[in-house]
Amino acid sequence: VGFASALEVCRRPEGDCTEHGVLAVALLRRLDVPARGVLGWVGLGRTLGMHFWVEVKLRDRWVPVDPTFDQAPASAFRLALGATDLADLGSLGWDRMATALGGGSFVPQDAPPPLCDGATVTAPDGTRLTWPGARWRLQDGGLSLEVPGQAPLAAEACLPPAPAELEGARSLQGAGGRKGWWHPATGILRIDLGGRRWLQLSGCTEAQAFAALDTLEVQAGR
């Protein structure tokens, strides 16, 4: 089951973070400690993963604890997207969260900036993007792509788009099979680079969006 009840966990004491969390909430409440479940993301090394943990109320604030990792208080490397009293397990929205933020990695603030070398830009993780005949430029912390005869396009890495971000957008596919989403009202193109890497280009016409999907060459990093 997606979310076992505390009673089910007691009957069959095994599971993942949701089973740990649901049982912990029940036990804490039995001890008259206000507790609730939290749905969000947690940093594990350099990766970002979906997780479920617990918060307990101490005086006037909620303090995170993590029964899965035996942390009390829990580490600060987490992003809470919602809390639940567990009264309605079907409303937690685990599937929607997976769509909204499907993966990623932590990049230290002192990580080197992208390296621009003419038609190729190399990201800190080693991913290389090449647009033959064009030029990547990094100025004042912003990355842009200059294609001859066109206005520069602002470029940045982005997360997999959430359903709300795709409302009104068109699904496009280049000649080589690369896919993306282009929004005619905003001119924003989100390109699926593979390996849960996405690139956003701003200021695209539909013709430029198709050209990007046809032309962009990707070499995945680590």
PDB file of N, CA and C in Angstrom, residues 116-121 131-138 143-148 152-153:
ATOM      1  N   CYS A 116      32.051  28.706 -20.882  1.00  0.00           N
ATOM      2  CA  CYS A 116      31.637  28.967 -22.256  1.00  0.00           C
ATOM      3  C   CYS A 116      32.854  28.930 -23.174  1.00  0.00           C
ATOM      4  N   ASP A 117      32.734  28.178 -24.245  1.00  0.00           N
ATOM      5  CA  ASP A 117      33.814  28.072 -25.224  1.00  0.00           C
ATOM      6  C   ASP A 117      33.192  28.052 -26.613  1.00  0.00           C
ATOM      7  N   GLY A 118      32.837  29.253 -27.083  1.00  0.00           N
ATOM      8  CA  GLY A 118      32.229  29.356 -28.398  1.00  0.00           C
ATOM      9  C   GLY A 118      30.885  28.675 -28.460  1.00  0.00           C
ATOM     10  N   ALA A 119      30.796  27.649 -29.272  1.00  0.00           N
ATOM     11  CA  ALA A 119      29.519  26.955 -29.484  1.00  0.00           C
ATOM     12  C   ALA A 119      29.189  25.965 -28.386  1.00  0.00           C
ATOM     13  N   THR A 120      30.089  25.793 -27.403  1.00  0.00           N
ATOM     14  CA  THR A 120      29.887  24.794 -26.345  1.00  0.00           C
ATOM     15  C   THR A 120      29.908  25.453 -24.972  1.00  0.00           C
ATOM     16  N   VAL A 121      29.014  25.022 -24.102  1.00  0.00           N
ATOM     17  CA  VAL A 121      29.019  25.431 -22.709  1.00  0.00           C
ATOM     18  C   VAL A 121      29.078  24.171 -21.861  1.00  0.00           C
ATOM     19  N   TRP A 131      25.870  24.003 -29.657  1.00  0.00           N
ATOM     20  CA  TRP A 131      25.001  24.468 -30.731  1.00  0.00           C
ATOM     21  C   TRP A 131      25.923  24.929 -31.854  1.00  0.00           C
ATOM     22  N   PRO A 132      26.164  24.089 -32.847  1.00  0.00           N
ATOM     23  CA  PRO A 132      27.096  24.450 -33.924  1.00  0.00           C
ATOM     24  C   PRO A 132      26.736  25.784 -34.569  1.00  0.00           C
ATOM     25  N   GLY A 133      27.729  26.658 -34.685  1.00  0.00           N
ATOM     26  CA  GLY A 133      27.537  27.949 -35.320  1.00  0.00           C
ATOM     27  C   GLY A 133      27.050  29.039 -34.394  1.00  0.00           C
ATOM     28  N   ALA A 134      26.652  28.683 -33.192  1.00  0.00           N
ATOM     29  CA  ALA A 134      26.168  29.678 -32.234  1.00  0.00           C
ATOM     30  C   ALA A 134      27.263  29.998 -31.220  1.00  0.00           C
ATOM     31  N   ARG A 135      26.929  30.829 -30.241  1.00  0.00           N
ATOM     32  CA  ARG A 135      27.900  31.224 -29.225  1.00  0.00           C
ATOM     33  C   ARG A 135      27.201  31.341 -27.873  1.00  0.00           C
ATOM     34  N   TRP A 136      27.760  30.667 -26.866  1.00  0.00           N
ATOM     35  CA  TRP A 136      27.266  30.795 -25.500  1.00  0.00           C
ATOM     36  C   TRP A 136      28.025  31.930 -24.821  1.00  0.00           C
ATOM     37  N   ARG A 137      27.321  32.713 -24.028  1.00  0.00           N
ATOM     38  CA  ARG A 137      27.952  33.844 -23.355  1.00  0.00           C
ATOM     39  C   ARG A 137      27.474  33.915 -21.902  1.00  0.00           C
ATOM     40  N   LEU A 138      28.413  34.126 -20.992  1.00  0.00           N
ATOM     41  CA  LEU A 138      28.104  34.289 -19.568  1.00  0.00           C
ATOM     42  C   LEU A 138      28.456  35.716 -19.177  1.00  0.00           C
ATOM     43  N   LEU A 143      23.443  33.334 -18.250  1.00  0.00           N
ATOM     44  CA  LEU A 143      23.893  32.605 -19.425  1.00  0.00           C
ATOM     45  C   LEU A 143      22.944  32.893 -20.584  1.00  0.00           C
ATOM     46  N   SER A 144      23.512  33.144 -21.763  1.00  0.00           N
ATOM     47  CA  SER A 144      22.687  33.391 -22.943  1.00  0.00           C
ATOM     48  C   SER A 144      23.260  32.641 -24.131  1.00  0.00           C
ATOM     49  N   LEU A 145      22.413  32.425 -25.113  1.00  0.00           N
ATOM     50  CA  LEU A 145      22.788  31.731 -26.336  1.00  0.00           C
ATOM     51  C   LEU A 145      22.566  32.687 -27.496  1.00  0.00           C
ATOM     52  N   GLU A 146      23.625  32.914 -28.247  1.00  0.00           N
ATOM     53  CA  GLU A 146      23.555  33.838 -29.376  1.00  0.00           C
ATOM     54  C   GLU A 146      23.628  33.047 -30.673  1.00  0.00           C
ATOM     55  N   VAL A 147      22.517  33.023 -31.400  1.00  0.00           N
ATOM     56  CA  VAL A 147      22.431  32.355 -32.693  1.00  0.00           C
ATOM     57  C   VAL A 147      22.468  33.437 -33.756  1.00  0.00           C
ATOM     58  N   PRO A 148      23.331  33.321 -34.768  1.00  0.00           N
ATOM     59  CA  PRO A 148      23.422  34.359 -35.804  1.00  0.00           C
ATOM     60  C   PRO A 148      22.071  34.706 -36.404  1.00  0.00           C
ATOM     61  N   PRO A 152      19.497  37.262 -28.718  1.00  0.00           N
ATOM     62  CA  PRO A 152      20.007  36.289 -27.742  1.00  0.00           C
ATOM     63  C   PRO A 152      18.877  35.667 -26.931  1.00  0.00           C
ATOM     64  N   LEU A 153      19.048  34.394 -26.601  1.00  0.00           N
ATOM     65  CA  LEU A 153      18.085  33.668 -25.780  1.00  0.00           C
ATOM     66  C   LEU A 153      18.675  33.447 -24.392  1.00  0.00           C
TER      67      LEU A 153
END
